[in-house]
């Protein structure tokens, strides 16, 4: 391979490696200071819908707070799995309470790494409902969402990436 072709490929490989390292370490270029959960997710580039939802639900400041928090973060692709129009409907101001209930169902108080989460088998979310965490033949799951990347450290907690949006169980109607 000629040097002419090697240099651009090497730069691209280094850029990709640096991006992955930055996401994994939860750091920003801001004097080496570790980023919080929100900034770490935004920097990853695959959580644009989650970031918009957090903003619409006025939860950005809360997740930038001291914590610590554990966030099961659905990717943009996870939001795309929802029925057409769902995200747009949830982002409307009149649906803020429902959006908040869904988003807080993705957050657990405390910093829980993947090993501890699997060992516990369940966790109480900030909306008060429980999620089930288990190892299956298809890999580790939170409810029916697959854990696709775990233990991304942020200054105020930890992020576990999931492939499906978690929907809290509906309240059962009184008989």
Coordinates of N, CA and C in Angstrom, one line a residue:
X1 N 0.9 -1.2 0.0 CA 0.0 0.0 0.0 C 0.9 1.2 0.0
X2 N 0.6 2.2 -0.8 CA 1.4 3.4 -0.9 C 1.1 4.3 0.2
X3 N 2.1 5.2 0.6 CA 1.9 6.1 1.7 C 0.7 7.0 1.4
X4 N 0.5 7.3 0.1 CA -0.6 8.2 -0.3 C -1.9 7.7 0.2
X5 N -2.1 6.3 0.1 CA -3.4 5.7 0.5 C -3.4 5.4 2.0
X6 N -2.2 5.2 2.6 CA -2.1 4.8 4.0 C -2.5 5.9 4.9
X7 N -2.0 7.1 4.6 CA -2.2 8.3 5.5 C -3.7 8.6 5.8
X8 N -4.5 8.7 4.7 CA -6.0 9.0 5.0 C -6.6 7.8 5.8
X9 N -6.3 6.6 5.5 CA -6.9 5.5 6.2 C -6.4 5.5 7.6
X10 N -5.2 5.8 7.9 CA -4.7 5.9 9.2 C -5.3 7.0 10.0
X11 N -5.5 8.1 9.4 CA -6.2 9.2 10.1 C -7.6 8.8 10.4
X12 N -8.3 8.2 9.4 CA -9.7 7.8 9.7 C -9.8 6.8 10.8
X13 N -8.8 5.8 10.8 CA -8.8 4.8 11.9 C -8.5 5.5 13.3
X14 N -7.6 6.4 13.3 CA -7.3 7.1 14.6 C -8.5 7.9 15.0
X15 N -9.2 8.6 14.1 CA -10.4 9.4 14.4 C -11.4 8.5 15.0
X16 N -11.7 7.3 14.4 CA -12.7 6.3 14.9 C -12.3 5.8 16.3
X17 N -11.0 5.5 16.4 CA -10.5 5.0 17.7 C -10.7 6.1 18.8
X18 N -10.4 7.3 18.5 CA -10.5 8.4 19.4 C -11.9 8.6 19.8
X19 N -12.8 8.5 18.8 CA -14.3 8.7 19.1 C -14.8 7.6 20.0
X20 N -14.4 6.4 19.8 CA -14.8 5.3 20.6 C -14.2 5.4 22.0
X21 N -13.0 5.8 22.1 CA -12.4 6.0 23.4 C -13.1 7.1 24.2
X22 N -13.4 8.2 23.5 CA -14.1 9.3 24.1 C -15.4 8.9 24.7
X23 N -16.2 8.1 23.9 CA -17.5 7.7 24.3 C -17.3 6.8 25.5
X24 N -16.4 5.8 25.4 CA -16.2 4.9 26.5 C -15.7 5.5 27.8
X25 N -14.8 6.5 27.7 CA -14.3 7.1 28.9 C -15.2 8.2 29.4
X26 N -16.2 8.7 28.6 CA -17.1 9.7 29.0 C -16.4 11.0 29.2
X27 N -15.3 11.3 28.4 CA -14.6 12.5 28.5 C -14.9 13.5 27.4
X28 N -14.6 14.7 27.7 CA -14.7 15.7 26.6 C -13.3 16.3 26.4
X29 N -13.2 17.2 25.4 CA -11.9 17.8 25.2 C -11.7 19.0 26.1
X30 N -12.6 19.2 27.0 CA -12.7 20.4 27.9 C -11.7 20.1 29.1
X31 N -10.4 20.3 28.8 CA -9.3 20.2 29.7 C -9.3 18.8 30.4
X32 N -9.8 17.8 29.7 CA -9.8 16.4 30.3 C -10.9 16.2 31.3
X33 N -11.7 17.1 31.5 CA -12.8 16.9 32.5 C -13.8 15.9 32.0
X34 N -14.2 15.0 32.8 CA -15.2 14.0 32.4 C -16.5 14.6 32.2
X35 N -17.2 14.2 31.2 CA -18.5 14.8 30.9 C -19.6 14.1 31.7
X36 N -20.7 14.8 31.9 CA -21.9 14.3 32.6 C -22.6 13.3 31.6
X37 N -23.7 12.7 32.1 CA -24.5 11.8 31.4 C -25.0 12.4 30.1
X38 N -25.6 13.6 30.2 CA -26.2 14.2 29.0 C -25.1 14.5 28.0
X39 N -24.1 15.2 28.4 CA -23.0 15.5 27.4 C -22.3 14.3 26.8
X40 N -22.2 13.3 27.6 CA -21.6 12.0 27.1 C -22.5 11.4 26.0
X41 N -23.8 11.4 26.2 CA -24.7 10.9 25.2 C -24.8 11.7 24.0
X42 N -24.8 13.0 24.2 CA -24.8 13.9 23.0 C -23.6 13.8 22.2
X43 N -22.4 13.7 22.8 CA -21.2 13.5 22.1 C -21.1 12.3 21.3
X44 N -21.8 11.2 21.7 CA -21.8 9.9 21.0 C -22.5 10.0 19.6
X45 N -23.4 11.0 19.5 CA -24.0 11.2 18.2 C -25.2 10.2 17.8
X46 N -25.4 9.2 18.6 CA -26.5 8.3 18.3 C -27.7 8.4 19.3
X47 N -27.8 9.5 20.0 CA -28.8 9.7 21.0 C -29.5 11.1 20.7
X48 N -29.7 11.5 19.5 CA -30.3 12.8 19.2 C -31.8 12.8 19.6
X49 N -32.5 11.7 19.4 CA -33.9 11.7 19.8 C -34.0 11.7 21.3
X50 N -33.2 10.9 22.0 CA -33.2 10.9 23.5 C -32.9 12.3 24.0
X51 N -31.9 13.0 23.4 CA -31.6 14.4 23.9 C -32.8 15.3 23.6
X52 N -33.5 15.2 22.5 CA -34.6 16.1 22.2 C -35.7 15.7 23.2
X53 N -35.9 14.5 23.5 CA -37.0 14.1 24.5 C -36.7 14.6 25.9
X54 N -35.4 14.5 26.3 CA -35.0 15.0 27.6 C -35.3 16.5 27.7
X55 N -35.0 17.2 26.6 CA -35.2 18.7 26.6 C -36.7 19.0 26.7
X56 N -37.5 18.2 25.9 CA -39.0 18.5 25.9 C -39.6 18.2 27.3
X57 N -39.0 17.2 28.0 CA -39.5 16.8 29.3 C -38.9 17.6 30.4
X58 N -38.0 18.6 30.1 CA -37.3 19.4 31.1 C -36.5 18.5 32.1
X59 N -35.9 17.5 31.5 CA -35.1 16.6 32.4 C -33.6 16.8 32.2
X60 N -33.1 17.7 31.3 CA -31.7 17.8 31.0 C -31.0 18.2 32.3
X61 N -31.5 19.3 33.0 CA -30.8 19.8 34.2 C -30.7 18.7 35.2
X62 N -31.7 17.9 35.4 CA -31.7 16.8 36.4 C -30.7 15.8 36.1
X63 N -30.5 15.4 34.8 CA -29.5 14.4 34.5 C -28.1 15.0 34.3
X64 N -28.0 16.3 34.4 CA -26.7 17.0 34.5 C -26.3 17.2 35.9
X65 N -27.2 16.9 36.8 CA -27.0 17.1 38.3 C -26.0 16.1 38.8
X66 N -25.8 16.2 40.2 CA -24.8 15.4 40.8 C -25.0 13.9 40.7
X67 N -26.3 13.4 40.7 CA -26.5 12.0 40.7 C -26.0 11.3 41.9
X68 N -25.5 10.1 41.8 CA -25.2 9.4 40.5 C -26.5 8.8 40.0
X69 N -26.5 8.6 38.7 CA -27.6 7.9 37.9 C -27.1 6.8 37.1
X70 N -27.9 5.8 36.8 CA -27.7 4.8 35.8 C -28.8 5.0 34.8
X71 N -28.3 5.2 33.5 CA -29.3 5.4 32.4 C -29.2 4.3 31.4
X72 N -30.4 3.7 31.1 CA -30.5 2.8 30.0 C -30.9 3.6 28.9
X73 N -30.0 4.0 28.0 CA -30.1 5.0 26.9 C -30.5 4.3 25.6
X74 N -31.8 4.5 25.1 CA -32.1 4.0 23.8 C -31.5 4.9 22.7
X75 N -31.0 4.2 21.7 CA -30.4 4.9 20.6 C -31.5 5.5 19.7
X76 N -31.0 6.3 18.7 CA -32.0 6.8 17.7 C -32.7 5.7 17.0
X77 N -32.0 4.6 16.7 CA -32.6 3.5 16.0 C -33.7 2.8 16.9
X78 N -33.5 2.8 18.2 CA -34.5 2.3 19.1 C -35.8 3.1 19.1
X79 N -35.6 4.4 19.0 CA -36.8 5.3 18.9 C -37.5 5.1 17.5
X80 N -36.8 4.7 16.5 CA -37.3 4.5 15.2 C -38.2 3.2 15.2
X81 N -38.0 2.3 16.1 CA -38.8 1.1 16.2 C -40.2 1.4 16.7
X82 N -40.4 2.5 17.3 CA -41.8 2.9 17.8 C -42.7 3.1 16.6
X83 N -44.0 2.9 16.8 CA -44.9 3.1 15.8 C -44.8 4.6 15.2
X84 N -45.0 4.7 13.9 CA -44.9 6.0 13.2 C -45.7 7.1 14.0
X85 N -45.1 8.2 14.2 CA -45.8 9.4 14.8 C -45.7 9.4 16.3
X86 N -45.2 8.3 16.9 CA -45.2 8.2 18.4 C -44.2 9.3 19.0
X87 N -43.0 9.4 18.5 CA -42.0 10.3 19.0 C -42.6 11.7 18.9
X88 N -43.1 12.1 17.7 CA -43.6 13.4 17.4 C -44.7 13.7 18.4
X89 N -45.6 12.8 18.7 CA -46.7 13.0 19.6 C -46.2 13.2 21.0
X90 N -45.2 12.4 21.4 CA -44.7 12.5 22.8 C -44.0 13.8 23.0
X91 N -43.4 14.4 22.0 CA -42.6 15.6 22.1 C -43.5 16.9 22.2
X92 N -44.8 16.7 22.0 CA -45.8 17.8 22.1 C -45.9 18.2 23.6
X93 N -46.0 19.5 23.9 CA -46.1 20.0 25.3 C -47.2 19.3 26.1
X94 N -48.3 19.1 25.4 CA -49.5 18.5 26.1 C -49.2 17.0 26.6
X95 N -48.2 16.4 26.1 CA -47.8 15.0 26.4 C -46.6 14.9 27.3
X96 N -46.2 16.0 27.9 CA -45.0 16.1 28.7 C -45.0 15.1 29.9
X97 N -46.2 14.9 30.5 CA -46.2 14.0 31.7 C -46.0 12.5 31.2
X98 N -46.5 12.1 30.1 CA -46.3 10.8 29.6 C -44.9 10.6 29.2
X99 N -44.3 11.6 28.5 CA -42.9 11.6 28.1 C -42.0 11.4 29.3
X100 N -42.3 12.2 30.3 CA -41.5 12.2 31.5 C -41.6 10.8 32.2
X101 N -42.8 10.2 32.2 CA -42.9 8.8 32.8 C -42.1 7.8 32.0
X102 N -42.1 8.0 30.7 CA -41.3 7.0 29.9 C -39.8 7.3 30.1
X103 N -39.3 8.5 30.1 CA -37.9 8.8 30.3 C -37.4 8.4 31.6
X104 N -38.2 8.7 32.7 CA -37.7 8.3 34.0 C -37.8 6.8 34.3
X105 N -38.4 6.1 33.4 CA -38.4 4.6 33.4 C -37.1 4.1 32.9
X106 N -36.3 4.9 32.3 CA -34.9 4.5 31.8 C -33.8 4.9 32.8
X107 N -34.2 5.4 34.0 CA -33.1 5.9 34.9 C -33.3 5.3 36.3
X108 N -32.2 4.9 36.8 CA -32.1 4.3 38.1 C -31.2 5.1 39.0
X109 N -31.6 5.3 40.2 CA -30.8 6.1 41.1 C -29.5 5.3 41.5
X110 N -28.4 5.9 41.5 CA -27.1 5.3 41.8 C -26.3 4.9 40.6
X111 N -25.1 4.5 40.8 CA -24.2 4.1 39.7 C -24.1 2.6 39.7
X112 N -24.9 1.9 38.8 CA -24.9 0.5 38.8 C -24.3 0.0 37.5
X113 N -23.1 -0.7 37.7 CA -22.4 -1.2 36.5 C -23.2 -2.5 36.0
X114 N -22.8 -3.0 34.8 CA -23.6 -4.1 34.2 C -23.5 -5.3 35.1
X115 N -22.4 -5.6 35.7 CA -22.2 -6.8 36.5 C -23.2 -6.7 37.7
X116 N -23.2 -5.6 38.4 CA -24.1 -5.5 39.5 C -25.6 -5.5 39.1
X117 N -25.9 -4.9 37.9 CA -27.3 -4.9 37.5 C -27.7 -6.3 37.2
X118 N -26.9 -7.1 36.5 CA -27.3 -8.5 36.2 C -27.4 -9.3 37.5
X119 N -26.5 -9.1 38.4 CA -26.6 -9.8 39.7 C -27.8 -9.5 40.5
X120 N -28.3 -8.2 40.4 CA -29.5 -7.8 41.1 C -30.7 -8.4 40.5
X121 N -30.7 -8.4 39.1 CA -31.8 -9.0 38.4 C -33.0 -8.0 38.2
X122 N -33.0 -6.9 38.9 CA -34.1 -5.9 38.8 C -33.6 -4.6 39.4
X123 N -34.3 -3.6 39.0 CA -34.0 -2.2 39.5 C -35.2 -1.4 39.5
X124 N -35.3 -0.5 40.6 CA -36.4 0.4 40.7 C -36.0 1.7 39.9
X125 N -36.8 2.1 39.0 CA -36.5 3.3 38.2 C -37.0 4.6 38.9
X126 N -36.6 5.7 38.4 CA -37.0 7.0 39.0 C -38.5 7.2 38.9
X127 N -39.2 6.5 38.0 CA -40.7 6.7 37.9 C -41.4 5.7 38.9
X128 N -40.6 5.0 39.6 CA -41.2 4.1 40.6 C -41.5 2.7 40.2
X129 N -41.4 2.4 38.9 CA -41.7 1.1 38.4 C -40.3 0.3 38.3
X130 N -40.5 -1.0 38.3 CA -39.3 -1.9 38.3 C -39.0 -2.3 36.8
X131 N -37.7 -2.5 36.5 CA -37.3 -3.1 35.3 C -36.6 -4.4 35.7
X132 N -36.7 -5.4 34.8 CA -36.0 -6.7 34.9 C -34.7 -6.7 34.1
X133 N -33.6 -7.1 34.7 CA -32.3 -7.2 34.1 C -31.9 -8.6 34.1
X134 N -31.6 -9.2 33.0 CA -31.2 -10.6 32.9 C -30.4 -11.0 31.7
X135 N -29.7 -12.1 31.9 CA -28.9 -12.7 30.8 C -29.8 -13.7 30.1
X136 N -29.9 -13.6 28.8 CA -30.7 -14.5 28.0 C -29.8 -15.2 26.9
X137 N -30.4 -16.1 26.2 CA -29.7 -16.7 25.0 C -29.3 -15.6 24.0
X138 N -30.0 -14.5 24.0 CA -29.8 -13.4 23.0 C -28.8 -12.4 23.6
X139 N -28.4 -12.5 24.8 CA -27.5 -11.6 25.5 C -28.3 -10.9 26.6
X140 N -27.6 -9.9 27.3 CA -28.2 -9.3 28.4 C -29.3 -8.4 28.0
X141 N -30.3 -8.3 28.8 CA -31.5 -7.5 28.5 C -32.0 -6.7 29.7
X142 N -32.7 -5.6 29.4 CA -33.4 -4.9 30.4 C -34.9 -5.0 29.9
X143 N -35.7 -5.6 30.6 CA -37.0 -6.0 30.1 C -36.8 -6.7 28.8
X144 N -37.3 -6.2 27.6 CA -37.1 -6.9 26.4 C -36.1 -6.1 25.5
X145 N -35.4 -5.1 26.0 CA -34.4 -4.3 25.3 C -33.0 -5.0 25.5
X146 N -32.3 -5.1 24.4 CA -31.0 -5.7 24.4 C -30.0 -4.7 24.9
X147 N -29.1 -5.0 25.8 CA -28.0 -4.1 26.2 C -26.9 -4.3 25.1
X148 N -26.7 -3.2 24.3 CA -25.7 -3.3 23.2 C -24.4 -2.8 23.6
X149 N -24.3 -1.9 24.6 CA -23.0 -1.4 25.1 C -23.2 -1.0 26.5
X150 N -22.3 -1.4 27.4 CA -22.5 -1.2 28.8 C -21.3 -0.4 29.4
X151 N -21.6 0.1 30.6 CA -20.6 0.7 31.5 C -19.8 1.8 30.9
X152 N -20.6 2.7 30.3 CA -20.0 4.0 29.8 C -20.0 5.0 30.9
X153 N -18.9 5.3 31.4 CA -18.7 6.1 32.6 C -18.9 7.6 32.3
X154 N -19.7 8.3 33.1 CA -19.8 9.7 33.0 C -19.5 10.3 34.4
X155 N -19.4 11.6 34.5 CA -19.0 12.2 35.8 C -20.0 12.0 36.9
X156 N -21.3 11.8 36.4 CA -22.4 11.7 37.4 C -23.2 10.4 37.3
X157 N -22.5 9.4 36.8 CA -23.2 8.1 36.7 C -22.6 7.2 35.6
X158 N -23.5 6.4 35.1 CA -23.1 5.4 34.1 C -24.2 5.2 33.1
X159 N -23.8 4.9 31.8 CA -24.8 4.7 30.8 C -24.7 3.3 30.2
X160 N -25.8 2.7 30.0 CA -25.9 1.4 29.3 C -26.8 1.6 28.1
X161 N -26.3 1.3 26.9 CA -27.0 1.6 25.7 C -27.9 0.4 25.4
X162 N -29.2 0.7 25.0 CA -30.2 -0.3 24.7 C -30.7 -0.1 23.3
X163 N -31.3 -1.2 22.8 CA -31.8 -1.1 21.4 C -33.3 -1.0 21.2
X164 N -34.0 -0.8 22.3 CA -35.4 -0.6 22.3 C -35.8 0.4 23.4
X165 N -36.8 1.2 23.1 CA -37.3 2.1 24.1 C -38.1 1.3 25.2
X166 N -37.9 1.6 26.4 CA -38.6 0.9 27.5 C -39.9 1.7 27.8
X167 N -41.0 0.9 27.8 CA -42.3 1.6 28.0 C -42.8 1.1 29.4
X168 N -43.1 2.0 30.3 CA -43.5 1.5 31.6 C -44.9 0.8 31.5
X169 N -45.0 -0.1 32.4 CA -46.3 -0.9 32.4 C -47.5 0.1 32.7
X170 N -48.6 -0.2 32.0 CA -49.8 0.6 32.2 C -50.4 0.3 33.5
X171 N -51.1 1.3 34.1 CA -51.8 1.0 35.3 C -53.0 0.2 35.0
X172 N -53.3 -0.8 35.8 CA -54.4 -1.7 35.6 C -55.7 -1.0 36.0
X173 N -56.7 -1.1 35.2 CA -58.0 -0.4 35.5 C -58.6 -1.1 36.7
X174 N -59.2 -0.3 37.5 CA -59.9 -0.9 38.7 C -61.2 -1.6 38.2
X175 N -61.5 -2.7 38.9 CA -62.7 -3.5 38.5 C -63.9 -3.1 39.4

